[in-house]
CSV table of C-alpha atoms in Angstrom, one decimal:
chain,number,residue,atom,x,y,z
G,1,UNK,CA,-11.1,-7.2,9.3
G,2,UNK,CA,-11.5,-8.1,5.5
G,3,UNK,CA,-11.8,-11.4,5.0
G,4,UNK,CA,-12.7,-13.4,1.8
G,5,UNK,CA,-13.9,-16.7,1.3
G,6,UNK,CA,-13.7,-19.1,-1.7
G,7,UNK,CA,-15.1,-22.3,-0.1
G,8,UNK,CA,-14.3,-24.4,-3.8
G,9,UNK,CA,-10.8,-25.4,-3.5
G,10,UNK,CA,-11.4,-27.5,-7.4
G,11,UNK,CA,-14.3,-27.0,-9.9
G,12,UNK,CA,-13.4,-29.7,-12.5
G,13,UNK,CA,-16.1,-29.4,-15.7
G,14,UNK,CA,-16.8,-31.1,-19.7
G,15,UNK,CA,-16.2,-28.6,-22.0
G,16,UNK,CA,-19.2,-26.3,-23.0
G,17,UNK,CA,-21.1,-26.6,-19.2
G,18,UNK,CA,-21.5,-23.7,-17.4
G,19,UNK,CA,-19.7,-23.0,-14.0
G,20,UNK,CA,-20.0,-20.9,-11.3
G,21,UNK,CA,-17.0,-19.6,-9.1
G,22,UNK,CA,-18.2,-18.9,-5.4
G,23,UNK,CA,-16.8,-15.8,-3.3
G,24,UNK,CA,-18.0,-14.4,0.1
G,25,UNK,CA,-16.5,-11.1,1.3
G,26,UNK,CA,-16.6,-9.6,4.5
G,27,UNK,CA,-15.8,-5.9,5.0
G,28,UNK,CA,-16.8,-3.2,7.9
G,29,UNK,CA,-16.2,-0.2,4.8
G,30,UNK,CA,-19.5,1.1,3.7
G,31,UNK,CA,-18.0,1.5,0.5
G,32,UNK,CA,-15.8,-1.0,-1.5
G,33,UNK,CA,-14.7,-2.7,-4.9
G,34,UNK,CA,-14.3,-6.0,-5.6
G,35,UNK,CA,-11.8,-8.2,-7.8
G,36,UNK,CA,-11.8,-11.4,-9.9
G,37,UNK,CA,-8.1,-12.0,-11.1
G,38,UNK,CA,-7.5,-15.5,-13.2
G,39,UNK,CA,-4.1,-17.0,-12.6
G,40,UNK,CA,-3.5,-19.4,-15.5
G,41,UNK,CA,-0.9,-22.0,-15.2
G,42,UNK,CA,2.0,-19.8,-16.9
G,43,UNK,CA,1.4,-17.8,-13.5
G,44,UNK,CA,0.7,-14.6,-14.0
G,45,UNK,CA,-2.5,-12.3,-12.9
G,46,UNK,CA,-5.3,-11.2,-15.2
G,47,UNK,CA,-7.4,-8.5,-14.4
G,48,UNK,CA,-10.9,-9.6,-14.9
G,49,UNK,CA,-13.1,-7.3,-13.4
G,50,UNK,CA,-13.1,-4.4,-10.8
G,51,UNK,CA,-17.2,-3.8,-9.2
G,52,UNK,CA,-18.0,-1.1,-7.1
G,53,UNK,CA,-20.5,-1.8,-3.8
G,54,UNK,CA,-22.7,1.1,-5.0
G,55,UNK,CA,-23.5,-0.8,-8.2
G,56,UNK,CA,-25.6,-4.0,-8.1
G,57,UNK,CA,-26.2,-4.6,-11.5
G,58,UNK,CA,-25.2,-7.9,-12.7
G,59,UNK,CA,-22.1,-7.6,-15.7
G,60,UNK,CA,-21.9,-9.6,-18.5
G,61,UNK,CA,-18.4,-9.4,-20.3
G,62,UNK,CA,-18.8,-12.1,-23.3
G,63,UNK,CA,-19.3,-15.5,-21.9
G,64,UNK,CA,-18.0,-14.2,-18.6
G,65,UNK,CA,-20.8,-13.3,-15.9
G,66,UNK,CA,-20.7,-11.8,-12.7
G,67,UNK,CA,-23.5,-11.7,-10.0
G,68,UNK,CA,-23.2,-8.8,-7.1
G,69,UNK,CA,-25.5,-9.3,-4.0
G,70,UNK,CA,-24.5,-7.0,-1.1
G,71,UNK,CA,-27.1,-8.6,0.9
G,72,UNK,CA,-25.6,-11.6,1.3
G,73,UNK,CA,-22.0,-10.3,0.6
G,74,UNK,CA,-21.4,-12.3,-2.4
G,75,UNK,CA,-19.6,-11.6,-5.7
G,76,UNK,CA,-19.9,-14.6,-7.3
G,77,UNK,CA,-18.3,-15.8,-11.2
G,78,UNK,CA,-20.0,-17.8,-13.7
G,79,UNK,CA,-18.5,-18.4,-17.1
G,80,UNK,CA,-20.9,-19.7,-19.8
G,81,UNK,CA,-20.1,-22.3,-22.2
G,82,UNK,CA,-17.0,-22.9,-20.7
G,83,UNK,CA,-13.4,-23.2,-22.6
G,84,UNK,CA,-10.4,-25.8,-21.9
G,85,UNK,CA,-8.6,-22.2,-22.1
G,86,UNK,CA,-10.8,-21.3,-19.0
G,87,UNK,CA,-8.6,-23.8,-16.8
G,88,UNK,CA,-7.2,-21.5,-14.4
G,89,UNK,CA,-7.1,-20.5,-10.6
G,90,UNK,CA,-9.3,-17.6,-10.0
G,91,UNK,CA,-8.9,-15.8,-7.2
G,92,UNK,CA,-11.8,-13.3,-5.6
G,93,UNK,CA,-9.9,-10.0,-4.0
G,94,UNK,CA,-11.0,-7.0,-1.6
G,95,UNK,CA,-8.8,-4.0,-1.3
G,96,UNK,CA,-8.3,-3.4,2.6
G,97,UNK,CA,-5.9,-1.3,4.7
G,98,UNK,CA,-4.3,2.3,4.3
G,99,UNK,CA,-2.7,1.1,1.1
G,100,UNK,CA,-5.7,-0.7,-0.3
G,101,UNK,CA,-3.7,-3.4,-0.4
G,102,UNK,CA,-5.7,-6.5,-1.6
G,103,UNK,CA,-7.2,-9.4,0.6
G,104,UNK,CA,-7.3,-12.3,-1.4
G,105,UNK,CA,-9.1,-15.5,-1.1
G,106,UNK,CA,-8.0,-18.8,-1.7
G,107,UNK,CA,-8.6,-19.5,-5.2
G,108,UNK,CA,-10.8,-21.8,-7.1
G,109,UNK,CA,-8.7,-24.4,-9.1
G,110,UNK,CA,-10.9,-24.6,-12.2
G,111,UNK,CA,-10.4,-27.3,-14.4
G,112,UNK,CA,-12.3,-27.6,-17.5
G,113,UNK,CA,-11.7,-31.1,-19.8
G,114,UNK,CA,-12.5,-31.4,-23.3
Q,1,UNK,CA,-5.0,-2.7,-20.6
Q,2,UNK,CA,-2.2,-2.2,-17.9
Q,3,UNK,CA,0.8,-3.7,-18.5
Q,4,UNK,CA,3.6,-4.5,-15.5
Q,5,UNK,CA,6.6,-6.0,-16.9
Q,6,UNK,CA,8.6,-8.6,-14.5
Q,7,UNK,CA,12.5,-9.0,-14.7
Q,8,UNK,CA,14.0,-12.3,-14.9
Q,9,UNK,CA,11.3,-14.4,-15.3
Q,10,UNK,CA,13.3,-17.3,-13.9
Q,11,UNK,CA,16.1,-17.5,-11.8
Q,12,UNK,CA,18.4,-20.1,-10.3
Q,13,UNK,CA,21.1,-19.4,-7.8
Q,14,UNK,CA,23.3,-20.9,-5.2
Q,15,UNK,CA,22.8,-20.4,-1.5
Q,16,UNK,CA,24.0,-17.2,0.0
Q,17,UNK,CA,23.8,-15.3,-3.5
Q,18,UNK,CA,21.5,-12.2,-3.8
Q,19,UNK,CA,19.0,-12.0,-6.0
Q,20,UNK,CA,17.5,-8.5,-7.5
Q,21,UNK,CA,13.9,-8.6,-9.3
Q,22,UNK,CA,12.6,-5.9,-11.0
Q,23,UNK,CA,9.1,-5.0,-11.5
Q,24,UNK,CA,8.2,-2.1,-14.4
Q,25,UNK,CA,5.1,-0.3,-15.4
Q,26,UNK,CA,5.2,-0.2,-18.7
Q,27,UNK,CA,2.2,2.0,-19.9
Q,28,UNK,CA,1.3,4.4,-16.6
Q,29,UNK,CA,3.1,6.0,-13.8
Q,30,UNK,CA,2.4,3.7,-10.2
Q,31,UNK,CA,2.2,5.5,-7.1
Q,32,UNK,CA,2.0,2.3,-5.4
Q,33,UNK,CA,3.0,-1.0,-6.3
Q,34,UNK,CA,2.8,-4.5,-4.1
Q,35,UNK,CA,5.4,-7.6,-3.8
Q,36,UNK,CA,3.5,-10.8,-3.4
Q,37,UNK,CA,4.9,-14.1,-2.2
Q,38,UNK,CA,3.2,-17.3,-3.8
Q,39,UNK,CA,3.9,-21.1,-2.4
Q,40,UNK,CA,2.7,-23.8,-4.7
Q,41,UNK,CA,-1.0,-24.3,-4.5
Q,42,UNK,CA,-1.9,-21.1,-2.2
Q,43,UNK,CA,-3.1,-17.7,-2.7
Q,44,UNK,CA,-0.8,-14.8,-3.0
Q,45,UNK,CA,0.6,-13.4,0.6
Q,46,UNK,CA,1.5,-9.7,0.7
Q,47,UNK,CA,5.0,-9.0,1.7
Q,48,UNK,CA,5.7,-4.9,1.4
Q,49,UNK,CA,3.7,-2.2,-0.1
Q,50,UNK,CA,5.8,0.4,-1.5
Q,51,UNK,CA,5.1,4.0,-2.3
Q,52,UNK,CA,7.9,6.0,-4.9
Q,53,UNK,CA,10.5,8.2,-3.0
Q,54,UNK,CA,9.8,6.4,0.5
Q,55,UNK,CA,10.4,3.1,2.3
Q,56,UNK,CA,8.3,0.4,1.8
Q,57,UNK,CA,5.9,-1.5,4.1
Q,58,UNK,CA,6.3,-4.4,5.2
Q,59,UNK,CA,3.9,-7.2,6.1
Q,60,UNK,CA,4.1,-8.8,9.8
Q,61,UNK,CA,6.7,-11.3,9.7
Q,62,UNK,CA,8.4,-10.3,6.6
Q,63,UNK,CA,11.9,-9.6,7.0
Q,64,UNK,CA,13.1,-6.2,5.6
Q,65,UNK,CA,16.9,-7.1,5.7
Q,66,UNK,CA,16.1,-10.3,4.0
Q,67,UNK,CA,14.1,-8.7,1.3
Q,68,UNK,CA,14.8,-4.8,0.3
Q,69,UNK,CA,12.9,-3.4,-1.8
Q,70,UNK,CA,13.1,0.3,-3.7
Q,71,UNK,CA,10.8,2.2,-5.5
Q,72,UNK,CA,13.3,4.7,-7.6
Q,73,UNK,CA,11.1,5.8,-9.9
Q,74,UNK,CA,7.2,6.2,-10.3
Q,75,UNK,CA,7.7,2.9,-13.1
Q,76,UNK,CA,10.2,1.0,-11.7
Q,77,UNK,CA,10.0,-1.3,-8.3
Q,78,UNK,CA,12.8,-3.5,-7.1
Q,79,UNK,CA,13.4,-6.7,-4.8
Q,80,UNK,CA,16.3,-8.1,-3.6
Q,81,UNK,CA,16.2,-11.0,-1.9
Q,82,UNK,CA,19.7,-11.3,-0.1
Q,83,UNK,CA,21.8,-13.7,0.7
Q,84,UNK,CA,19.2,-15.9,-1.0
Q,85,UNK,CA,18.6,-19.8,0.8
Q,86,UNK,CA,16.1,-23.2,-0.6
Q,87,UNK,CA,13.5,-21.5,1.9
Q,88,UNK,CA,13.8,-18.3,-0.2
Q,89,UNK,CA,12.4,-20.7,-3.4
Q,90,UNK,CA,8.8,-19.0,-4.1
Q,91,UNK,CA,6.9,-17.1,-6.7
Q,92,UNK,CA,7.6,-14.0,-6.4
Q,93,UNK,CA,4.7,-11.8,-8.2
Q,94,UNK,CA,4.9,-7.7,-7.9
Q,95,UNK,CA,1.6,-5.8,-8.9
Q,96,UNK,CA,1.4,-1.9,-9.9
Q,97,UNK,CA,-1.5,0.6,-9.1
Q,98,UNK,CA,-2.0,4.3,-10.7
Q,99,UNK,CA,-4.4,5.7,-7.6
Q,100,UNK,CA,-7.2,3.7,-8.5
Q,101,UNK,CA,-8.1,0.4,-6.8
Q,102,UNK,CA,-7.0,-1.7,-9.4
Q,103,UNK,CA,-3.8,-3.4,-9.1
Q,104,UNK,CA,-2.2,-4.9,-12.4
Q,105,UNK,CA,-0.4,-7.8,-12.3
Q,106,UNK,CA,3.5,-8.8,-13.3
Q,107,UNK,CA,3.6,-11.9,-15.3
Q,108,UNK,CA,5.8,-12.9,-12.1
Q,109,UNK,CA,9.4,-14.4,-11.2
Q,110,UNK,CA,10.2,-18.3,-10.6
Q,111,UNK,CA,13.2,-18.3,-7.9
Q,112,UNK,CA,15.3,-21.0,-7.3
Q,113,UNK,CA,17.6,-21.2,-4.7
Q,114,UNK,CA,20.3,-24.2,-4.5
């Protein structure tokens, strides 16, 4: 079964540190994508970024990061320099099922204070 | 981007009302598109996945009667939550999908039910 894991429930940071978001996937597909979405307080979902298993290159979108090790099945987040407009819940997701439906962690409550 | 537009926003009704949300694809034609459930504090839950021109999926313990949901047209997805009670009070977020992995995001509808 898919499963994801965001073991940070709340990342609180100062303004201008660095942070990075954890996310753990597990999957029996040989081939898969993976989601970040950012859900900030107004509610709705923003697409961050979609990565594919067969490319382990790391992607840097602006001051957002993103770090892809299939080895240890981990897609994790880092946002450098980090905004009060950053404050968000991300969540890490994993398209699963007949549908591709998406699996879903947790979320990790970010909270950055100026 | 994608855009999925979500119709009302907000909504506050009595007990045993019915309450119909819509969710639109503004910019592209969905072949699939997904109604979440969202409590306070917790990750999305999948209720139904629904495909244009056929009857939607439901998730384990979701209640078709109690939430119907049609997918008329290749942009437009509805849900109607009947005969609408306080437990019914959620966030109720709808995503669309074009045929590739990534789902796009409504902005997402605040029910209220008194």
């Amino acid at each position: 079964a898919q499963k994801v894991t965001q073991a940070q429930t709340e990342i609180s940071v100062v303004e201008k540190e660095d942070v990075t978001l954890d996310c753990v996937y597990e999957t029996r597909d040989t081939t898969y994508y993976l989601f970040w979405y950012k859900q900030p307080p107004s509610g709705e979902l923003v697409f961050l970024i979609r990565r594919n298993s067969f490319d382990e290159q790391n992607e840097i979108s602006g001051r957002y990061s993103w770090n892809f090790q299939k080895s240890t099945s981990s897609f994790n987040f880092t946002i450098t320099a980090s905004q009060v407009v950053d404050s968000a819940v991300y969540f890490c997701a994993l398209p699963s099922g007949s549908a591709r439906q998406l699996t879903f962690g947790s979320g990790t409550q970010l909270t950055v204070l100026p | 981007g994608a855009v999925v537009s979500q119709h009302p926003s907000r909504v506050i009704c009595k007990s045993g009302t019915s309450v119909k949300i819509e969710c639109r694809s503004l910019d592209f034609q969905a072949t699939t598109m997904f109604w979440y459930r969202q409590f306070p504090k917790q990750s999305l839950m999948l209720m139904a996945t629904s495909n244009e021109g056929s009857k939607a999926t439901y998730e384990q313990g979701v209640e078709k009667d109690k939430f119907l949901i049609n997918h008329a047209s290749l942009t437009l997805s509805t849900l109607t939550v009947t005969s609408a009670h306080p437990e019914d009070s959620s966030f109720y977020i709808c995503s669309a999908r074009a045929g590739t992995e990534t789902q796009y995001f409504g902005p997402g509808t605040r029910l209220l039910v008194l």
